[in-house]
CSV table of C-alpha atoms and ligand atoms in Angstrom, one decimal:
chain,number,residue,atom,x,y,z
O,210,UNK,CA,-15.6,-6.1,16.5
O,211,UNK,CA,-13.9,-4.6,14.0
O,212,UNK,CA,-16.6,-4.6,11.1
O,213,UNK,CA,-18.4,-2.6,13.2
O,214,UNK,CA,-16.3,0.5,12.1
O,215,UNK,CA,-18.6,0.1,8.5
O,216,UNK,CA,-22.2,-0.8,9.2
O,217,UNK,CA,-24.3,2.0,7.8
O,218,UNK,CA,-20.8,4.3,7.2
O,219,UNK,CA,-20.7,7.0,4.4
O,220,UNK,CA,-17.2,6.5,2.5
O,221,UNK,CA,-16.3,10.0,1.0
O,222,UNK,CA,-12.2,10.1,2.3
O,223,UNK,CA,-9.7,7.5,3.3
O,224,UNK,CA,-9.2,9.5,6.1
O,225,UNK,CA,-12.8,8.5,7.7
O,226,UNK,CA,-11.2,5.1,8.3
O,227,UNK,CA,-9.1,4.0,10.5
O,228,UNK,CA,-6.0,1.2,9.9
O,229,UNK,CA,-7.8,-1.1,11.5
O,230,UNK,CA,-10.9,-1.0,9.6
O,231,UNK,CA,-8.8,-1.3,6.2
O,232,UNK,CA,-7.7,-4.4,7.8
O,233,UNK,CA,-11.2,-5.5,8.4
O,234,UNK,CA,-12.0,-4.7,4.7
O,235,UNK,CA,-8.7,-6.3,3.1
O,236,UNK,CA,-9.0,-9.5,5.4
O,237,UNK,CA,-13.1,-9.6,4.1
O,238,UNK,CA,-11.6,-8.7,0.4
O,239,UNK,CA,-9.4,-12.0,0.7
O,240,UNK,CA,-12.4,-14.2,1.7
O,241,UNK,CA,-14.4,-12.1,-0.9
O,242,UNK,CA,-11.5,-13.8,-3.6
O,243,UNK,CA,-13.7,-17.0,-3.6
O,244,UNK,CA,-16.7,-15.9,-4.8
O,245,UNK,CA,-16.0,-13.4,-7.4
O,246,UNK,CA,-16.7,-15.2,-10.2
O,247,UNK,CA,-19.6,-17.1,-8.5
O,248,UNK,CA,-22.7,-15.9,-6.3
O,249,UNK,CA,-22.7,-14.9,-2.7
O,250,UNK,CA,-26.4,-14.6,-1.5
O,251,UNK,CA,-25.8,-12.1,1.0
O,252,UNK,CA,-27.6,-8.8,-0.4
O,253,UNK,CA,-30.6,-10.3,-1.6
O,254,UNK,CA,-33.3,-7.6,-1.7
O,255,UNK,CA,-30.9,-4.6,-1.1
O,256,UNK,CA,-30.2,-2.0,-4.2
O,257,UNK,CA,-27.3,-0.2,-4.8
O,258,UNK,CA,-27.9,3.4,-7.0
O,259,UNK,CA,-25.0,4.2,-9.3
O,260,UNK,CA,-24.8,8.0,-9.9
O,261,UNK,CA,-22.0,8.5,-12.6
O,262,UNK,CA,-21.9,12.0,-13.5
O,263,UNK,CA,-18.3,11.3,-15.2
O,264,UNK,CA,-16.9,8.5,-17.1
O,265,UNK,CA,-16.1,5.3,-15.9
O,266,UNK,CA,-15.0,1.9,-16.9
O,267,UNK,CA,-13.6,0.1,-13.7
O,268,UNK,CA,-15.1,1.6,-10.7
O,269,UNK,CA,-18.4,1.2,-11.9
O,270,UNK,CA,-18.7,-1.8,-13.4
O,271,UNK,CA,-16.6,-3.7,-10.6
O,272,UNK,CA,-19.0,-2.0,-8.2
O,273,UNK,CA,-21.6,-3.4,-10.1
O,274,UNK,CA,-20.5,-6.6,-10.6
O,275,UNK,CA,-19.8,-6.6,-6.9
O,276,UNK,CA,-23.4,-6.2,-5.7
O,277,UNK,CA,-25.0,-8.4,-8.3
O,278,UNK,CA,-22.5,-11.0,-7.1
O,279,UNK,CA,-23.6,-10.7,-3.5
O,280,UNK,CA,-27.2,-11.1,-4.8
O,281,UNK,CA,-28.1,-7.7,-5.0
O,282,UNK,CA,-29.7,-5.2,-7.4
O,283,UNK,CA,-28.6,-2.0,-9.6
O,284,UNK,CA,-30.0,1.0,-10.5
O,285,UNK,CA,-28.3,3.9,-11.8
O,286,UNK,CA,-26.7,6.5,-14.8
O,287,UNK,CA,-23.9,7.1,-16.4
O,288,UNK,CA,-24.0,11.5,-17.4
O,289,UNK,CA,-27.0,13.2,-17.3
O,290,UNK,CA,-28.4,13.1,-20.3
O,291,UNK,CA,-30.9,10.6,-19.8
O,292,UNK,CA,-31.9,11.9,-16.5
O,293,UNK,CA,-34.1,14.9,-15.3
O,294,UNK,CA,-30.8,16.6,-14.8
O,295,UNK,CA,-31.1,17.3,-18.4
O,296,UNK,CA,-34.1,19.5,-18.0
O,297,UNK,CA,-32.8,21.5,-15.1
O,298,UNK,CA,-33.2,19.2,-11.7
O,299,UNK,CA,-30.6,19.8,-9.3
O,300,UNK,CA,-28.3,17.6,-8.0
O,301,UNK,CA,-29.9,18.0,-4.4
O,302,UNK,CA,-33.2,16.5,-5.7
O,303,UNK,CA,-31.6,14.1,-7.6
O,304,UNK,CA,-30.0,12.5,-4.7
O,305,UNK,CA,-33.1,12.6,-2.7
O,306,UNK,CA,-35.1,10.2,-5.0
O,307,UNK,CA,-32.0,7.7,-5.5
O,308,UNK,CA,-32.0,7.7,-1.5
O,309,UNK,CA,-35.6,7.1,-1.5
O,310,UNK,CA,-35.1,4.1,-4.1
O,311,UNK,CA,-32.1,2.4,-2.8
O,312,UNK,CA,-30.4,1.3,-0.1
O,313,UNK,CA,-26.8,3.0,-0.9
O,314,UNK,CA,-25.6,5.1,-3.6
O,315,UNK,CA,-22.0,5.5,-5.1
O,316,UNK,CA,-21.3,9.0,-6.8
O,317,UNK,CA,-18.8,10.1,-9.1
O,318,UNK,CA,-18.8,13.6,-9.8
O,319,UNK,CA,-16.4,16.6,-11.4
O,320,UNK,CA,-17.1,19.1,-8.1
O,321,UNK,CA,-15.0,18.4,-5.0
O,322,UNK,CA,-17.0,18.1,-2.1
O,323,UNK,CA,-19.8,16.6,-4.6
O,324,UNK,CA,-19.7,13.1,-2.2
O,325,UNK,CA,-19.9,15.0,1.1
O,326,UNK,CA,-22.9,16.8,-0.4
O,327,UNK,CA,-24.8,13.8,-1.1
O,328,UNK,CA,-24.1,12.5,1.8
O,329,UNK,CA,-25.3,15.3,3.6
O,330,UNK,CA,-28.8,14.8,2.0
O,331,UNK,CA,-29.2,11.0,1.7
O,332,UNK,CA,-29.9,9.0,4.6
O,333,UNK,CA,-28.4,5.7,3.1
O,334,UNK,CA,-25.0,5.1,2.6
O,335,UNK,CA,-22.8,7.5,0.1
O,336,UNK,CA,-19.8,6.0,-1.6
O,337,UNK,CA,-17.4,8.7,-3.2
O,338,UNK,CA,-16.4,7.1,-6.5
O,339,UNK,CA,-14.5,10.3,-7.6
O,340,UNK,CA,-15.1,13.8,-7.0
O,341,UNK,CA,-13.1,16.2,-9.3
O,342,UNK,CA,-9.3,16.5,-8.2
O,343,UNK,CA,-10.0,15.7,-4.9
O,344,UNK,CA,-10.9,11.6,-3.4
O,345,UNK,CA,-11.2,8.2,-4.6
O,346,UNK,CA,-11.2,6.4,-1.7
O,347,UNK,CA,-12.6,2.8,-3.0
O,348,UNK,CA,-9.5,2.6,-5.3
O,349,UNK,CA,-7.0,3.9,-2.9
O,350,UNK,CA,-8.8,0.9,-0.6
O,351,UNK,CA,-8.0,-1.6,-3.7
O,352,UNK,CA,-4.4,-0.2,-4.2
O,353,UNK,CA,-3.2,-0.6,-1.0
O,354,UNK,CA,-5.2,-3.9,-1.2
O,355,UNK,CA,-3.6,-5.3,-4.0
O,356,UNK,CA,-0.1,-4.4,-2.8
O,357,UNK,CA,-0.8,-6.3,0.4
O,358,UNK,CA,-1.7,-9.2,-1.8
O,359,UNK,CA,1.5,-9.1,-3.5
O,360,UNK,CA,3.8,-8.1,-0.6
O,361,UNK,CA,2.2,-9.5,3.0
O,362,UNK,CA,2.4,-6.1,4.1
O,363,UNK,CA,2.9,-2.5,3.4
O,364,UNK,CA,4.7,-1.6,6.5
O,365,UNK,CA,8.7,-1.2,5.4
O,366,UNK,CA,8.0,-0.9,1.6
O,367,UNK,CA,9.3,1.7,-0.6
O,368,UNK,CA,6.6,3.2,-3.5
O,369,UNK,CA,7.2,5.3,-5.9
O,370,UNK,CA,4.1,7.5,-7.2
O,371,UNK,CA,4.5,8.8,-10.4
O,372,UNK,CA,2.5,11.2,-12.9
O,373,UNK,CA,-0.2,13.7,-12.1
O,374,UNK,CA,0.2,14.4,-8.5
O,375,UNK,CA,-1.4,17.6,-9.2
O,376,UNK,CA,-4.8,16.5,-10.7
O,377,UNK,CA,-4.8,12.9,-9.9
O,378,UNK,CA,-7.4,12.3,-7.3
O,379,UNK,CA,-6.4,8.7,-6.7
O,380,UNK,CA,-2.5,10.1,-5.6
O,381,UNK,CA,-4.5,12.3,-2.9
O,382,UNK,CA,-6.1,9.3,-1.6
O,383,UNK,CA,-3.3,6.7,-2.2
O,384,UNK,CA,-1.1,9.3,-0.1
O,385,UNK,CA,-3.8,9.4,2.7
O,386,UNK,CA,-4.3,5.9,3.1
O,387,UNK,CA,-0.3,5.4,3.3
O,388,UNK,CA,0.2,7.4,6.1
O,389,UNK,CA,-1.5,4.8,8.3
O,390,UNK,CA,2.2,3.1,7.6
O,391,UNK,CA,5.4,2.7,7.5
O,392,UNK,CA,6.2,3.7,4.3
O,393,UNK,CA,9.0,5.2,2.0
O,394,UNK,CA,7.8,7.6,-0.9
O,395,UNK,CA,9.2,8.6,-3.8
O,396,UNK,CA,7.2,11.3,-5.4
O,397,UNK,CA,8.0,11.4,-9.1
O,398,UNK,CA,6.5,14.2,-11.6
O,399,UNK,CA,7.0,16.6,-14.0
O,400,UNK,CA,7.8,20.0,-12.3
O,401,UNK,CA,4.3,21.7,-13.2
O,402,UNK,CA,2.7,18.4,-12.0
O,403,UNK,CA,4.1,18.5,-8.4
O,404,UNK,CA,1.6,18.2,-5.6
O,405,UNK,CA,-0.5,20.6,-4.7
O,406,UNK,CA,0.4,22.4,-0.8
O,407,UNK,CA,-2.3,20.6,0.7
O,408,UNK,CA,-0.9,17.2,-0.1
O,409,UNK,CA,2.4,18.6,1.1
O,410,UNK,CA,0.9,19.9,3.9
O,411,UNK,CA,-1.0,16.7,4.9
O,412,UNK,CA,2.2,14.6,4.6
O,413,UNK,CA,4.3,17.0,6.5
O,414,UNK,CA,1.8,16.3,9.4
O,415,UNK,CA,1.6,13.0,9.4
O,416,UNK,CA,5.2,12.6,9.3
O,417,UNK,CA,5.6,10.6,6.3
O,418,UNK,CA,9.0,10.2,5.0
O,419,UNK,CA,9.4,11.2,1.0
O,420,UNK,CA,11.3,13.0,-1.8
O,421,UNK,CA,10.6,14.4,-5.0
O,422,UNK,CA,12.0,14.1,-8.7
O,423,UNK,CA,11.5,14.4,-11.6
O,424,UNK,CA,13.5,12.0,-12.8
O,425,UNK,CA,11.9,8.6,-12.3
O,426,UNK,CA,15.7,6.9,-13.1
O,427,UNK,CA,17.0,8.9,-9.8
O,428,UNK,CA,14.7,6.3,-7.5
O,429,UNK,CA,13.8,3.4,-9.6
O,430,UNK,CA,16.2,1.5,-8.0
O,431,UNK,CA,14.9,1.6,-4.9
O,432,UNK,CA,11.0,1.1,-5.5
O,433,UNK,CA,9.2,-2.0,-4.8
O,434,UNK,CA,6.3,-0.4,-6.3
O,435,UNK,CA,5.8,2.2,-8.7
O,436,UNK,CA,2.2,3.8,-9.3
O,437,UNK,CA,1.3,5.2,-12.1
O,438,UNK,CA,-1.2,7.8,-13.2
O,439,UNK,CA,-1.8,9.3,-16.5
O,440,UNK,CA,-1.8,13.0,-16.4
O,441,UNK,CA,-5.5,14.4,-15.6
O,442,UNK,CA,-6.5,16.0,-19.4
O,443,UNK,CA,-9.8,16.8,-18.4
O,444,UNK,CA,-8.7,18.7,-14.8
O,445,UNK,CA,-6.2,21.5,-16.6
O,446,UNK,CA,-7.8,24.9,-16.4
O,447,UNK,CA,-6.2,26.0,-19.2
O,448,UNK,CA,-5.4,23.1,-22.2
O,449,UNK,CA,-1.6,25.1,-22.8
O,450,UNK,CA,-0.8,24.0,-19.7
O,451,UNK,CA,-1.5,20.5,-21.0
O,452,UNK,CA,0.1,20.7,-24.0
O,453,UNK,CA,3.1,22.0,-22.1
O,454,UNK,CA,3.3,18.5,-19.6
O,455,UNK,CA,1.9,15.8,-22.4
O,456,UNK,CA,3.9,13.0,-22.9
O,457,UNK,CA,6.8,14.1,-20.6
O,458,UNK,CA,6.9,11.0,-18.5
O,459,UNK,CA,6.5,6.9,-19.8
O,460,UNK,CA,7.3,3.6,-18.2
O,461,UNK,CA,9.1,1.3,-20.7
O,462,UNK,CA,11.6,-1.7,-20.8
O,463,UNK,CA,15.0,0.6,-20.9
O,464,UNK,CA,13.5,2.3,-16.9
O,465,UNK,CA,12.4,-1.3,-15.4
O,466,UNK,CA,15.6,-2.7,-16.1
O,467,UNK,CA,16.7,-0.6,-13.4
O,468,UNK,CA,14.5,-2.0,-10.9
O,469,UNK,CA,14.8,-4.4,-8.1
O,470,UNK,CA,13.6,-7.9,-9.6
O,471,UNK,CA,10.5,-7.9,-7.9
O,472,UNK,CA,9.2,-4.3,-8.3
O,473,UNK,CA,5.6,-4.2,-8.9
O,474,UNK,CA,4.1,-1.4,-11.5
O,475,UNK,CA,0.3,-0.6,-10.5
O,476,UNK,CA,-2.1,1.9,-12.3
O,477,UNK,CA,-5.5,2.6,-11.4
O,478,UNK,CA,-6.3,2.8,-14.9
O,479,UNK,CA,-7.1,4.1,-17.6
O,480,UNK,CA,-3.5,3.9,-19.2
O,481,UNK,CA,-3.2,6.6,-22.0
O,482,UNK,CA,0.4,6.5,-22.8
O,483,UNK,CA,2.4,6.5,-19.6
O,484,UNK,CA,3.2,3.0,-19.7
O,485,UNK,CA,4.5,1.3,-22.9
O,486,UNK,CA,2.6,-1.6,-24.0
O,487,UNK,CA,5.8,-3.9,-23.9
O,488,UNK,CA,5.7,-3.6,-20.0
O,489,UNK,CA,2.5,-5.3,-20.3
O,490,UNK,CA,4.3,-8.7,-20.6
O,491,UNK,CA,6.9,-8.5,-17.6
O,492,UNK,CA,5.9,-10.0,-14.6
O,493,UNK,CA,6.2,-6.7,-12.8
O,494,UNK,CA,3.1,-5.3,-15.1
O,495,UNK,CA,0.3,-5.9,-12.1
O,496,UNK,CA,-2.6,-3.5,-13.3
O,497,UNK,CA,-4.7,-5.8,-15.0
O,498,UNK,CA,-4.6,-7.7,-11.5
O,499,UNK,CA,-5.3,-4.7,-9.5
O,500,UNK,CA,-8.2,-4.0,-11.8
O,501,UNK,CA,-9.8,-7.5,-11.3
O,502,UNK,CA,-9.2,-7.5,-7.5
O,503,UNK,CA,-11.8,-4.7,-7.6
O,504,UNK,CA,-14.5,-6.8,-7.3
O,505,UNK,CA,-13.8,-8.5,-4.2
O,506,UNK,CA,-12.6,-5.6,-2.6
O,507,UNK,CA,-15.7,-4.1,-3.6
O,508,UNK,CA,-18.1,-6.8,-2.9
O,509,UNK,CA,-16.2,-6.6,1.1
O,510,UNK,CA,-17.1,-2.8,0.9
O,511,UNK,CA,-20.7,-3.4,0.2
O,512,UNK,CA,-20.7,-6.2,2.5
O,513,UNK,CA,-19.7,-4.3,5.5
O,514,UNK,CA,-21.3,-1.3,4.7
O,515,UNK,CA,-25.3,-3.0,4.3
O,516,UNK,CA,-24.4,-5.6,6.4
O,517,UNK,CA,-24.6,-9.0,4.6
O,518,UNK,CA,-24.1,-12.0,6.8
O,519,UNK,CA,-22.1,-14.8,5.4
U,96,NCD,C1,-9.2,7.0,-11.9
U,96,NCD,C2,-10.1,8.1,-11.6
U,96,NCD,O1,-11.3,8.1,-12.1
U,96,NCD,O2,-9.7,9.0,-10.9
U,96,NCD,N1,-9.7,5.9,-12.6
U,96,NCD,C3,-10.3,4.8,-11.9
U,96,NCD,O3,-11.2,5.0,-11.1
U,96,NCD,N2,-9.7,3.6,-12.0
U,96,NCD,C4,-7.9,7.4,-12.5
U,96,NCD,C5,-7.9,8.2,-13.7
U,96,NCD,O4,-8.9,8.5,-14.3
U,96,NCD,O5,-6.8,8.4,-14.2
């Protein structure tokens, strides 16, 4: 059984997952579709902790709409300040009383490796939500969801990815959970924004097939989805380099006339000003979709992970 690949599983990379246990989740996330705006008694009892140590909008709330959906309960934080982090508890301790408490905790965190940490500690479950430059493996789950939801498939598909490939924690994931298929990527960035040696590295094993530009006019005629990211503010060393990169890349209505007519624009959100707001109305804009399809992919992830029956 393939659901079997989740029961009691930490989630910190893509890469802990195999193809067939995204296809487990995505076929759950379709039958999850039904009762996300309604109640699915399945997690009665069972808490979920919510440890936000950055900011969030989507990924927390959709994970906490998930779990109340199933019939679960909440705890959690969003920064520090109103915990005892604030008057010098570690994050090691910290962890060990939301493990005591709940039943899984999700973790968003600046440090790389800050997921694997906890996960170390706590004996329930540990969902990375984000740590620093490095994973986000719930929304590259949900991306490649969502494009399987538009498409049928991600096999033979062409995706562009383009904005912060540097920073952009969500491209390092989005790449990892691509190269379980058959894909075509065009990598489009500013030249300071290129990925980072490991990324090349990683896809340079795994044999996936791509280019880069940085001239998102070069390939948009061959995308049938183009991901954007907004470039990483809060991840630049030194805010020069920023200033240096801002605002040298947008989506707007002059670029998607280029594209095929059934290119699809996703962006994990938040937009800043990568993509004009009069993209919004064109039936390739699919974001606000993507966004909302958090929940059910969520409430599958929590389902498989604490074991809800249905
Ligand atoms: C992303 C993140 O936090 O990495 N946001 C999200 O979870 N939807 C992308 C971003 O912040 O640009």
């Amino acid at each position: 059984m393939g659901s079997l690949g989740w029961l009691g599983r930490d989630v910190i990379t893509v890469l802990d997952f195999t193809r067939e246990d995204l296809e487990v989740l995505f076929t759950e996330a379709l039958n999850m579709e039904k009762y996300a705006k309604s109640r699915l008694n399945i997690l009665n009892g069972k808490v979920l902790a919510l440890a936000f140590f950055e900011p969030s909008t989507r990924t927390r709330l959709s994970f906490e709409t998930a779990m109340l959906r199933l019939g679960g309960s909440v705890i959690g934080f969003s920064g520090v300040e109103a915990t005892s982090m604030a008057k010098g508890e570690n994050l090691a301790d910290t962890i060990r009383m939301l493990d005591a408490y709940a039943d899984a905790i999700v973790i968003r965190h600046s440090i790389e490796g800050a997921a694997k940490f906890a996960a170390e500690i706590a004996a329930s479950p540990v969902i990375n939500a984000g740590d620093g430059s490095q994973n986000h493996p719930t929304q590259a789950m949900l991306d490649l969801y969502t494009i399987w939801r538009e498409f049928g498939t991600i096999d033979g598909l062409s995706i562009g990815i383009l904005g912060d490939l540097r920073y952009a924690r969500v491209v390092n994931s989005l790449i990892q959970a691509l190269s379980y298929y058959r894909v075509r990527l065009h990598l489009i960035s500013p030249e300071p924004l290129k990925p980072r040696r490991e990324l090349i590295e990683f896809m340079n094993s795994r044999g996936m097939v791509y280019d880069w530009t940085d001239d998102p006019y070069r390939v948009i005629n061959d995308v049938d989805v183009l991901y954007v990211v907004r470039i990483q503010r809060e991840r630049f060393p030194d805010p020069m380099e920023y200033e240096r990169v801002r605002g040298t890349y947008k989506v707007d209505l002059k670029l998607i006339e280029k594209a095929k007519p059934q290119m699809v624009i996703l962006h994990p959100l938040p937009r800043v000003d990568e993509i004009d707001f009069a993209v919004d109305n064109t039936h390739h804009a699919k974001y606000f979709k993507q966004a909302s399809l958090g929940v059910p992919l969520r409430m599958a992830l929590l389902k498989l992970v604490l074991g809800g029956e249905s």
